Coordinates of N, CA, C and O in Angstrom, one line a residue:
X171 N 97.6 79.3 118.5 CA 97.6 79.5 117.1 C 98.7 80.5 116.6 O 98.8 81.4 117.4
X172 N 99.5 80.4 115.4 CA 100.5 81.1 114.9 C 99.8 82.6 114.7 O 100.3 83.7 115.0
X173 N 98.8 82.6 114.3 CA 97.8 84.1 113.9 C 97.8 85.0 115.0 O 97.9 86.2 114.7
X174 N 97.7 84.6 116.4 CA 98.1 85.1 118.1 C 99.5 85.1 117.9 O 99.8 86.0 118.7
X175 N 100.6 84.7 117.5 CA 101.7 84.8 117.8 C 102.3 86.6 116.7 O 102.7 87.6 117.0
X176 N 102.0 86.1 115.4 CA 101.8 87.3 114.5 C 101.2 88.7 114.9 O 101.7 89.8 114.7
X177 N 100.1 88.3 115.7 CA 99.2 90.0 116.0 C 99.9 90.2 117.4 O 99.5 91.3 117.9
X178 N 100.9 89.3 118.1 CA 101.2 90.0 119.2 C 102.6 90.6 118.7 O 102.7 91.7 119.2
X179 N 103.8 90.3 117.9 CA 104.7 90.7 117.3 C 104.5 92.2 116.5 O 105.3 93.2 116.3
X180 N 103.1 91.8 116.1 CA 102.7 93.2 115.4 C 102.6 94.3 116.1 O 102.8 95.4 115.6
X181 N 102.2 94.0 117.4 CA 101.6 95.0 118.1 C 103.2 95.3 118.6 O 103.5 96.5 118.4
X182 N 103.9 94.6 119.1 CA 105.4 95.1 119.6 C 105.9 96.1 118.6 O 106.2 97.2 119.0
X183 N 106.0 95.8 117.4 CA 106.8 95.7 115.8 C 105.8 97.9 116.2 O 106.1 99.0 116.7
X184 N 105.0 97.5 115.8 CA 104.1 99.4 115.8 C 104.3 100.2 116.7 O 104.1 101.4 116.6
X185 N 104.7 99.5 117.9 CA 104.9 100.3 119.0 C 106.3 100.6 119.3 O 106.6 101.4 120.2
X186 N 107.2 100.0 118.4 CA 108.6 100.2 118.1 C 109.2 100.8 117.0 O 110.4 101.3 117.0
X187 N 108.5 100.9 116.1 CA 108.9 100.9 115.0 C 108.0 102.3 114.2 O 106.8 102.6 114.2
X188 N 109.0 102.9 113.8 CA 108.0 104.1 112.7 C 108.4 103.8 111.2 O 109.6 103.8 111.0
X189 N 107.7 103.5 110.2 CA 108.1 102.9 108.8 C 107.9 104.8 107.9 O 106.8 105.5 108.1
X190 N 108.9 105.5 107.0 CA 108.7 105.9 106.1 C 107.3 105.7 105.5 O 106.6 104.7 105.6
X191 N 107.1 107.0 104.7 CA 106.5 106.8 103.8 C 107.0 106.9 102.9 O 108.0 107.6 102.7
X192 N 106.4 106.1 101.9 CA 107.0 105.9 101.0 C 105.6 105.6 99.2 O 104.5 105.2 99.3
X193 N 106.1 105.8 98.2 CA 104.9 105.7 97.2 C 104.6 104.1 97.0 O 105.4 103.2 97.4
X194 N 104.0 103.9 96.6 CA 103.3 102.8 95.9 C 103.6 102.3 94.5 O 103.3 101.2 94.0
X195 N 104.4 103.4 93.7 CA 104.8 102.7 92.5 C 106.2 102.7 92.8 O 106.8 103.4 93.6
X196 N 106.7 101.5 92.0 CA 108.3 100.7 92.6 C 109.6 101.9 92.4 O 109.2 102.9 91.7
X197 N 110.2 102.0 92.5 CA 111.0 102.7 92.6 C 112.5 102.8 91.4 O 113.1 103.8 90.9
X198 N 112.5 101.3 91.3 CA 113.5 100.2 90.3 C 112.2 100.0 88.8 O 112.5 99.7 87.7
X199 N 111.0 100.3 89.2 CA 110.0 100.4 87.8 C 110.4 98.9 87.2 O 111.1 98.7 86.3
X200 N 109.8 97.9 87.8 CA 110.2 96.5 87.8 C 109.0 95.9 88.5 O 108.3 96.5 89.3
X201 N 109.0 94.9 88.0 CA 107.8 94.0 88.6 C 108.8 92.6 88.4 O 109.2 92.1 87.3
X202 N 109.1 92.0 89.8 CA 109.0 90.3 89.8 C 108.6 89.5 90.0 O 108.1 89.4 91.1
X203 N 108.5 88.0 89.0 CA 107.2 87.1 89.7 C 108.6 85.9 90.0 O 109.6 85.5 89.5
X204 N 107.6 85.7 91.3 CA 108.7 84.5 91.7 C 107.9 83.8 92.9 O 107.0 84.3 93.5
X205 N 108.3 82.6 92.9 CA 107.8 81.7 93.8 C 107.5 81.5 95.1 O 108.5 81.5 95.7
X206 N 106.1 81.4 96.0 CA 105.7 81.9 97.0 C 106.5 80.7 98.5 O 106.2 80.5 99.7
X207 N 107.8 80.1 97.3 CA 108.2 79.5 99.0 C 108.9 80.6 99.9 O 109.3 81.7 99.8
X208 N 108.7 79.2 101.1 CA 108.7 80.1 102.7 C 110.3 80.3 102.3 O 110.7 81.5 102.5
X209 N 111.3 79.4 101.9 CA 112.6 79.8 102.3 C 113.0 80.9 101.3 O 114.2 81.1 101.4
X210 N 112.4 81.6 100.5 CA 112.7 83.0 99.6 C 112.3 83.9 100.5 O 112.8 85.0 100.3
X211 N 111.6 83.8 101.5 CA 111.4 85.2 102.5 C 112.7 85.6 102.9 O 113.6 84.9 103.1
X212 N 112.7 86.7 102.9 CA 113.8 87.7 103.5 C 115.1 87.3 102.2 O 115.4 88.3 101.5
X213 N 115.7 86.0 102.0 CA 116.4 85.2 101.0 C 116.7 85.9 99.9 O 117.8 86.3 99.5
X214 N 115.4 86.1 99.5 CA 115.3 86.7 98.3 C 115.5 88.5 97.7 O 116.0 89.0 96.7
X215 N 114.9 88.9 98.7 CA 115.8 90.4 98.7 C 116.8 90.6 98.7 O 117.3 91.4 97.9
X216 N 117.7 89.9 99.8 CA 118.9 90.2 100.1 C 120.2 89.6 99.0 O 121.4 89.8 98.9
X217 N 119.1 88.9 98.4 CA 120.1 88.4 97.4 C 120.1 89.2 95.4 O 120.7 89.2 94.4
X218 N 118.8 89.8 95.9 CA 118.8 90.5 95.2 C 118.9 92.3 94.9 O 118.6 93.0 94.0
X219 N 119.5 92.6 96.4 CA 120.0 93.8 96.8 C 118.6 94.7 96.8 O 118.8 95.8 96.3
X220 N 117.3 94.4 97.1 CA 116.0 95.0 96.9 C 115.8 95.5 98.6 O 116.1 94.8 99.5
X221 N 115.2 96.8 98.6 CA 114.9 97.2 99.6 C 113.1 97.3 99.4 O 112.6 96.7 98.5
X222 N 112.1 98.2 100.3 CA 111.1 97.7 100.9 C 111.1 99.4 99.7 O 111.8 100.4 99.8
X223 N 110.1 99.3 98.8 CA 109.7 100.0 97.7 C 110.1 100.3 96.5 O 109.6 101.0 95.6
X224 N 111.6 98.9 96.6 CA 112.2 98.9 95.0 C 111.0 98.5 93.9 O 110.9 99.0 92.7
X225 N 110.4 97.6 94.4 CA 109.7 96.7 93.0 C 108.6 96.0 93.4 O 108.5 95.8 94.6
X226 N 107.7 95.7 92.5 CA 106.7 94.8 92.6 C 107.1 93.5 92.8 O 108.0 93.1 92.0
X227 N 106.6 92.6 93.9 CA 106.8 91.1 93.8 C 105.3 90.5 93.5 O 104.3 91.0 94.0
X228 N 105.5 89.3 92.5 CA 104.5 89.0 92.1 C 104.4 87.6 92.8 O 105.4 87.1 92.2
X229 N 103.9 86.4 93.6 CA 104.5 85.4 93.9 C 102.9 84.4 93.6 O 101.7 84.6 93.8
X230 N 103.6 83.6 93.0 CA 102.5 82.3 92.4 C 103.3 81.1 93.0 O 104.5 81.1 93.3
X231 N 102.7 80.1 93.1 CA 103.2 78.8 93.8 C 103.8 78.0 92.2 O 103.2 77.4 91.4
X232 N 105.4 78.4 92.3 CA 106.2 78.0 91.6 C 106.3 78.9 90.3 O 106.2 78.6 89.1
X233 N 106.5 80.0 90.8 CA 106.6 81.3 89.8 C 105.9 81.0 88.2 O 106.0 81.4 87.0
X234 N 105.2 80.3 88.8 CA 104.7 79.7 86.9 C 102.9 79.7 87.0 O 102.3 79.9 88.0
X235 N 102.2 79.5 85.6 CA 101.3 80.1 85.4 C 100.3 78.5 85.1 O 100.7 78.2 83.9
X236 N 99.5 77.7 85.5 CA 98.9 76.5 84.8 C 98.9 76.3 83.7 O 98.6 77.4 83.1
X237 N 99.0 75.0 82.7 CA 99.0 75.2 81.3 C 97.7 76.1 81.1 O 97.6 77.2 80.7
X238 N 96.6 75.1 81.7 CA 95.1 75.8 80.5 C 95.6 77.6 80.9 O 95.9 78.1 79.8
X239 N 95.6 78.2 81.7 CA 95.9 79.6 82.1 C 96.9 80.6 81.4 O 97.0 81.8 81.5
X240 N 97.6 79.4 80.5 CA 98.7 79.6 79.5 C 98.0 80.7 77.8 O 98.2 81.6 77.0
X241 N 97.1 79.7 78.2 CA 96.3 80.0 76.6 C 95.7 81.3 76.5 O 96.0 81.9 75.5
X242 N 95.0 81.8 77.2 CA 94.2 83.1 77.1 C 94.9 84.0 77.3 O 94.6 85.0 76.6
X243 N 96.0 84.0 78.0 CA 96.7 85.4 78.1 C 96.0 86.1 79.4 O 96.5 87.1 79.8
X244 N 95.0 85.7 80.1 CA 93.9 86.3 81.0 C 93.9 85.9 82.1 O 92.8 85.6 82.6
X245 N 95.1 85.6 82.7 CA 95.0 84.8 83.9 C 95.3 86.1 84.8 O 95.3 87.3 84.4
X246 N 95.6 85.5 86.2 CA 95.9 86.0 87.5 C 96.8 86.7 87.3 O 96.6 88.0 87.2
X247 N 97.9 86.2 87.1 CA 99.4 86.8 86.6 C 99.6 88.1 85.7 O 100.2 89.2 85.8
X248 N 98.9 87.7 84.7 CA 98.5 89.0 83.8 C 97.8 89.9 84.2 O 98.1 91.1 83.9
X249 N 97.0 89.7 84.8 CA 95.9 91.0 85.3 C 96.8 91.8 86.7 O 96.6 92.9 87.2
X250 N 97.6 91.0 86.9 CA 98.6 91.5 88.3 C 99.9 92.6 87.6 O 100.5 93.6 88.1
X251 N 100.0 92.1 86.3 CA 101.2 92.6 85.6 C 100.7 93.8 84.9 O 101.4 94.8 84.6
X252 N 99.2 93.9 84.5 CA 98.4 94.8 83.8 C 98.5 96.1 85.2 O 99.0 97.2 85.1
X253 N 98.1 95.8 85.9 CA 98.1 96.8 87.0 C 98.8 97.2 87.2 O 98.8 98.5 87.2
X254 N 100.6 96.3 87.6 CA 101.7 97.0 87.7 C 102.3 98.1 86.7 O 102.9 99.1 86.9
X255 N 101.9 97.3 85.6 CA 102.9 98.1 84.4 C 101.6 99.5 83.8 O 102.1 100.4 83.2
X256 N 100.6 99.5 84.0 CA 99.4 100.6 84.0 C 99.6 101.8 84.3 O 99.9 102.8 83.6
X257 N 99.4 101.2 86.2 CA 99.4 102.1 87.0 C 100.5 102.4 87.8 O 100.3 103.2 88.7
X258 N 101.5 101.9 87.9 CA 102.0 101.6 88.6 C 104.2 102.0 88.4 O 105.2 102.1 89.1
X259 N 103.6 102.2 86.7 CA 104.7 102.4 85.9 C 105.8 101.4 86.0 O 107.0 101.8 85.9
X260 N 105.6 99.7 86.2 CA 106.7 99.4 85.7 C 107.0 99.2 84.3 O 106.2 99.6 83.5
X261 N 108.2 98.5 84.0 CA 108.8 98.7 82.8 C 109.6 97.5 82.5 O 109.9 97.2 81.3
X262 N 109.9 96.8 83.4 CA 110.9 95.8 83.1 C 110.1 94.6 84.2 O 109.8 94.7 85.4
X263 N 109.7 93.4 83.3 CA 109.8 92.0 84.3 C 110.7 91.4 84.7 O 111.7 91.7 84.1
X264 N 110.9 90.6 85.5 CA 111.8 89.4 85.5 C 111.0 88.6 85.9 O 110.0 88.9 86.5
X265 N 111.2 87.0 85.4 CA 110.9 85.9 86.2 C 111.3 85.2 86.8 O 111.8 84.2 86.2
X266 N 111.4 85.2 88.3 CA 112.5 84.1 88.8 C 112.1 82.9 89.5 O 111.3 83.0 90.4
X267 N 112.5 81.7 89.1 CA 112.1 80.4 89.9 C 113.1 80.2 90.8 O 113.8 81.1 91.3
X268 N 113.2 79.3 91.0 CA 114.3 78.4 91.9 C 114.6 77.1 92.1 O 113.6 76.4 91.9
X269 N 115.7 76.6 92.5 CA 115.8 75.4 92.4 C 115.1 74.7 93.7 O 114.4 75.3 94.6
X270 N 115.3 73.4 93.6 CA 114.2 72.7 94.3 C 113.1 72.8 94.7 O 112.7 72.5 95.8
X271 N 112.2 73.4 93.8 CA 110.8 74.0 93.7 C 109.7 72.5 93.8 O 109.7 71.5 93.1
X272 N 108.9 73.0 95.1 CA 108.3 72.0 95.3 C 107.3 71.4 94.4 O 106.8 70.3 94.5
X273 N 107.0 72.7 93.3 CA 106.1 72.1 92.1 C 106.8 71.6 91.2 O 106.1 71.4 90.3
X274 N 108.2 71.2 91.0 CA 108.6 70.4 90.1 C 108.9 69.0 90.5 O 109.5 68.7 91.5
X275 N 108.4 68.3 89.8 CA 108.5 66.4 90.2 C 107.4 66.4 91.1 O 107.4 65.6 92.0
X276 N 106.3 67.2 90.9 CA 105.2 67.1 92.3 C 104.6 65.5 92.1 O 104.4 64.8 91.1
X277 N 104.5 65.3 93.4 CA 104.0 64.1 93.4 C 102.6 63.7 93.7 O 102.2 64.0 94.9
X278 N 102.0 63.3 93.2 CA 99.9 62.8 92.8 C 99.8 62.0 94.1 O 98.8 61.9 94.8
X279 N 101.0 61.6 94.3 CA 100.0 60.3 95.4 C 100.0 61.0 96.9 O 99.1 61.1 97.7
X280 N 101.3 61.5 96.9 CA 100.9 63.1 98.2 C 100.2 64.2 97.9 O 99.9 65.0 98.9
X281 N 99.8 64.4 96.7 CA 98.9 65.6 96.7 C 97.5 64.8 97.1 O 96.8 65.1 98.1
X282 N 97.2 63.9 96.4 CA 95.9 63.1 96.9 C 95.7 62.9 98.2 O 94.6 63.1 98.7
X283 N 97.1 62.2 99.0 CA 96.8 62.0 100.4 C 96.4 62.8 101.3 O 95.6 62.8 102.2
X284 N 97.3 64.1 100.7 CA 96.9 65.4 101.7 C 95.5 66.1 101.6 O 95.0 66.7 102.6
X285 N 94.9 66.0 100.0 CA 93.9 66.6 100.3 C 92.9 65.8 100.7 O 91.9 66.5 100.9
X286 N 92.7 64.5 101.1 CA 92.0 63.5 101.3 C 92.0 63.5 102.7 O 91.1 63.2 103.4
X287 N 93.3 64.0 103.2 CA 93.3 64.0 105.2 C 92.7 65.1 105.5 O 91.9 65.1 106.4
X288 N 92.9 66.5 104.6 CA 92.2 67.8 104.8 C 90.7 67.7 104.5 O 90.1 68.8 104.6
X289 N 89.9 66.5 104.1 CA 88.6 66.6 103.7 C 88.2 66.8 102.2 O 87.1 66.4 101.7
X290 N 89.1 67.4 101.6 CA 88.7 67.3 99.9 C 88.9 66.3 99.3 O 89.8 65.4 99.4
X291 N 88.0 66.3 98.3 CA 87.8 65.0 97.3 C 88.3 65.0 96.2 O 87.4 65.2 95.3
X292 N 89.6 64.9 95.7 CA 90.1 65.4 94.2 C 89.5 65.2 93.2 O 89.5 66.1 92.4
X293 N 88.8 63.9 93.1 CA 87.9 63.4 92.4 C 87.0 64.5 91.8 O 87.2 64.8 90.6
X294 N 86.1 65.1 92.7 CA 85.5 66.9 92.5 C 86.0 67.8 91.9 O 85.4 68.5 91.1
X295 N 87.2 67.8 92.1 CA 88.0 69.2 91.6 C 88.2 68.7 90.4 O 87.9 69.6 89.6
X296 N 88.7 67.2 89.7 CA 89.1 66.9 89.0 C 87.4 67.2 87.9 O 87.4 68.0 87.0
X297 N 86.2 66.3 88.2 CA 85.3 66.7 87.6 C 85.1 67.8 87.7 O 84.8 68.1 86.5
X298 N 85.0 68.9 88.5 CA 84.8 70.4 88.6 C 85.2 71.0 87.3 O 84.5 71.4 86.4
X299 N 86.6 71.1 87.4 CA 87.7 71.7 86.4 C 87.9 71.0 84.9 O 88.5 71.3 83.9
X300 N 86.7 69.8 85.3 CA 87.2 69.2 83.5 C 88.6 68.8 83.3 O 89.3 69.3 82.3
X301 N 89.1 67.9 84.2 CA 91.0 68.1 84.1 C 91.1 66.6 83.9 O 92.2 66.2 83.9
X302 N 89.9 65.5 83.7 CA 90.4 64.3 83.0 C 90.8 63.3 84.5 O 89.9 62.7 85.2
X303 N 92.4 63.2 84.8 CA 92.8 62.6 85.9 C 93.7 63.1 86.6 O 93.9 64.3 86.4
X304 N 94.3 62.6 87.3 CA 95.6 63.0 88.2 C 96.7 63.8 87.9 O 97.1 64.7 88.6
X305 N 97.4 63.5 86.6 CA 97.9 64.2 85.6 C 97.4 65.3 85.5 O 98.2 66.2 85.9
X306 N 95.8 65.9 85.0 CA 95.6 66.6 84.7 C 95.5 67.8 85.9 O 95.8 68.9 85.6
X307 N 94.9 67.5 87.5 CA 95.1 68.0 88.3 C 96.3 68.5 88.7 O 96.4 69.5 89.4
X308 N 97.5 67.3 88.2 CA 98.9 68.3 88.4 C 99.2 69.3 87.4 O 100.1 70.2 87.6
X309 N 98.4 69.2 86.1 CA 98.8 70.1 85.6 C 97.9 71.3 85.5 O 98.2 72.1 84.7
X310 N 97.0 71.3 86.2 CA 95.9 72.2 86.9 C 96.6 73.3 87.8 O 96.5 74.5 87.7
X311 N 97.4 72.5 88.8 CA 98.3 72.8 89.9 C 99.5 73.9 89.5 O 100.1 74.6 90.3
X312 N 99.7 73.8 88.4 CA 100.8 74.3 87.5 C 102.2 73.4 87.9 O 103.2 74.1 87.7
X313 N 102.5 72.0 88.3 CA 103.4 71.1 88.0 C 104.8 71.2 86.9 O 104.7 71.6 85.7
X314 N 105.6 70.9 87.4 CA 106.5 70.7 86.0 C 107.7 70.0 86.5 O 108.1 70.0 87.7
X315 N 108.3 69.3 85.6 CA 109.5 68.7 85.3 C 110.8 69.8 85.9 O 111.2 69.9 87.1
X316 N 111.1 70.6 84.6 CA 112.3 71.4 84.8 C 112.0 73.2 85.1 O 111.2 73.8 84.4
X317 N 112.6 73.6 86.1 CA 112.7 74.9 86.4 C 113.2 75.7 85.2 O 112.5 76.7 84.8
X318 N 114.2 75.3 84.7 CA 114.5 76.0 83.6 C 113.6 76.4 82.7 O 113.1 77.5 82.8
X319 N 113.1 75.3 81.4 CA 111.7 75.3 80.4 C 110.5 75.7 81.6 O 109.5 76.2 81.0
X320 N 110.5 75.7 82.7 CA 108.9 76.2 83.2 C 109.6 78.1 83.0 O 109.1 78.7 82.0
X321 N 110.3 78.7 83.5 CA 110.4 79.7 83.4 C 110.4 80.6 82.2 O 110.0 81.8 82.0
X322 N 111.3 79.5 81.1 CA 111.1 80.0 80.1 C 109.8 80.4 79.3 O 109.7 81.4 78.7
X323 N 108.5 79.0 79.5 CA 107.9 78.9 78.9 C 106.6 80.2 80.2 O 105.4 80.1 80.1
X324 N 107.0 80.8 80.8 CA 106.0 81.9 81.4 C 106.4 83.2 80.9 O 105.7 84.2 80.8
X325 N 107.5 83.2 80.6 CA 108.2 84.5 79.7 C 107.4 84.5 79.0 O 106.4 85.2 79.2
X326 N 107.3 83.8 78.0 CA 106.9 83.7 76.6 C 105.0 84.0 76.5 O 104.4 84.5 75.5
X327 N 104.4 83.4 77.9 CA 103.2 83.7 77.9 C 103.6 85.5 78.6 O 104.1 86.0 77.6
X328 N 103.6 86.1 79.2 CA 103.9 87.4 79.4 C 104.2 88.0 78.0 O 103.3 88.6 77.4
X329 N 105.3 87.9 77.6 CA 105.2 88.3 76.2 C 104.4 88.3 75.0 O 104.6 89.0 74.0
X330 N 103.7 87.7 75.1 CA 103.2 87.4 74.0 C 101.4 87.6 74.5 O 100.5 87.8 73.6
X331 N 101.1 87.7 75.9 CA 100.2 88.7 76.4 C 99.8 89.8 75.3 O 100.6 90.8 75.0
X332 N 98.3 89.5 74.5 CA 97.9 90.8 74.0 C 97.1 92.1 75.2 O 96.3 93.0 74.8
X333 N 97.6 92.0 76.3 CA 96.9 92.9 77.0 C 98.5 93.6 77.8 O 98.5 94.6 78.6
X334 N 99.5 92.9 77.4 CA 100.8 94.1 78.1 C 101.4 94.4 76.9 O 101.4 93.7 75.9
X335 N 102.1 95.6 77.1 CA 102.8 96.2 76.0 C 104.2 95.7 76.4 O 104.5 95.3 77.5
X336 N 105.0 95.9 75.1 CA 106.0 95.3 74.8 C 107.8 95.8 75.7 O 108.7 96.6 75.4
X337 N 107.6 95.2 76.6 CA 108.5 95.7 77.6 C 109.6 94.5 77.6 O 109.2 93.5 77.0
X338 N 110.7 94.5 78.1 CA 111.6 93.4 78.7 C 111.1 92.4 79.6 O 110.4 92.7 80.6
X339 N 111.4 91.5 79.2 CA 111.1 90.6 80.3 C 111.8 89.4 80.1 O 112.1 89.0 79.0
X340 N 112.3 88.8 81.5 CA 113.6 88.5 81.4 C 113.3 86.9 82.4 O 112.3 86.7 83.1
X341 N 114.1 86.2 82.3 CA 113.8 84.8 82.8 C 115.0 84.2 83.4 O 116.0 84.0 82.6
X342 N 115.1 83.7 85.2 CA 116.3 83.5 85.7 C 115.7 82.1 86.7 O 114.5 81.7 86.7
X343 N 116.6 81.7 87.2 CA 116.8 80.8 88.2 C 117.1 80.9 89.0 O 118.2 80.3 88.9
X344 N 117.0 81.5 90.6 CA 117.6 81.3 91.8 C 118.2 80.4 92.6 O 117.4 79.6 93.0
X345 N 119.5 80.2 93.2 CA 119.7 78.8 94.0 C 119.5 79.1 95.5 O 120.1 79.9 96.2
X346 N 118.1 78.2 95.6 CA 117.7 78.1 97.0 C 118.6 77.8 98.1 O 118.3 77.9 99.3
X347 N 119.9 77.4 97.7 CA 120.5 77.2 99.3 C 121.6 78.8 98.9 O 121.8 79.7 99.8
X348 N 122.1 79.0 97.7 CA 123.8 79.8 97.7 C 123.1 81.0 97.5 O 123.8 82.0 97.6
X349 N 121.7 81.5 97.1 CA 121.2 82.8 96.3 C 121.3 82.7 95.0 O 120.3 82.8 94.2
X350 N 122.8 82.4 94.4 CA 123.4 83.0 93.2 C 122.1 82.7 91.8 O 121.6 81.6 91.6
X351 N 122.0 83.8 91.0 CA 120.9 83.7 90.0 C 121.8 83.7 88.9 O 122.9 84.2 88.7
X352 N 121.0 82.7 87.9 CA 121.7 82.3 86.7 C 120.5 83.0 85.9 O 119.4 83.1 86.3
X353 N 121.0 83.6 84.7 CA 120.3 83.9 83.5 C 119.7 82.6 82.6 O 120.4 81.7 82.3
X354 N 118.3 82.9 82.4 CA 117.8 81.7 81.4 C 117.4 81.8 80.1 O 117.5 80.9 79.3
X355 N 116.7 83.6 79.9 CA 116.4 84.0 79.3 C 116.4 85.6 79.0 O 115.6 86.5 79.3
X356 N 117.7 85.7 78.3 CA 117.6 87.8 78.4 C 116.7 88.2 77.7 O 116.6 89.4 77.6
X357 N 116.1 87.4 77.1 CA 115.3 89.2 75.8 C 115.7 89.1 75.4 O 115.7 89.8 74.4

């Protein structure tokens, strides 16, 4: 099992290694939300010159927020951002996506297959959640077309959040193979 491969590295990693201390509020006074793919590990720091106490990383599967989750202002994301910027003193968001994000162009007939070989019944979730059909479970999933309008359009819920105060927040695009980040949205 990978989880034995992890706790034995770990155990090397502590017995080698002494880590600073260091505080718990970011350092750069920044919170980023960005996409929990595997190839942004390590990737993504280095491309964005961040060391291990610059900033908050916020990661959601495809740095974006589900429509219905859009509406309230009350989601996950928010309550993550409410903490950081609280207690935590950040001050500035960014949002960054990336290209070839696996939740854009997601496809229904492999999300069904896979959860159907894993034992779940979409059909369930679909009546569970009130989400209609297939469509609606991709858009449950948080799904989209374009990286660009999805990023923009999670700014805009962050912003317009009556539960964070009125800070910068800023909206970019990462290229998953070169790093290089494009601006989508300055404030």
């Amino acid at each position: 099992m990978r989880i034995d491969e992890i706790l034995a590295f770990n155990e090397r990693f502590v017995e080698q290694t002494h880590l600073p201390t260091i505080g718990h509020a970011p350092r750069k006074q920044m919170a980023l939300v960005t996409c929990m793919d595997c190839r942004l590990v390590q990737m993504f720091e280095q491309a964005l010159g961040l060391e291990r106490g610059d900033v908050l990383e916020l990661r959601t599967a495809g740095a974006t927020i589900s429509e219905e989750e859009r509406e309230d202002g009350a989601n996950d994301l928010i309550r993550s951002l409410v903490g950081g910027i609280y207690l935590l003193g950040v001050r500035e968001v960014a949002v960054i996506g990336h290209t070839q994000c696996g939740l854009a162009h997601a496809n229904s007939t492999a999300l069904i297959a896979s959860m159907q070989a894993l034992g779940v019944d979409p059909r369930k979730l679909i009546e569970q959640e009130e989400l209609g059909d297939m469509q609606g479970l991709l858009r449950w999933l948080g799904a989209f077309n374009d990286v660009h309008v999805n990023i923009r359009e999670v700014v805009n819920v962050i912003r317009r959040s009556p539960y964070l105060p009125r800070i910068p927040v800023y909206g970019l695009v990462i290229d998953i193979i070169t790093g290089k980040l494009e601006m989508v949205d300055r404030g």
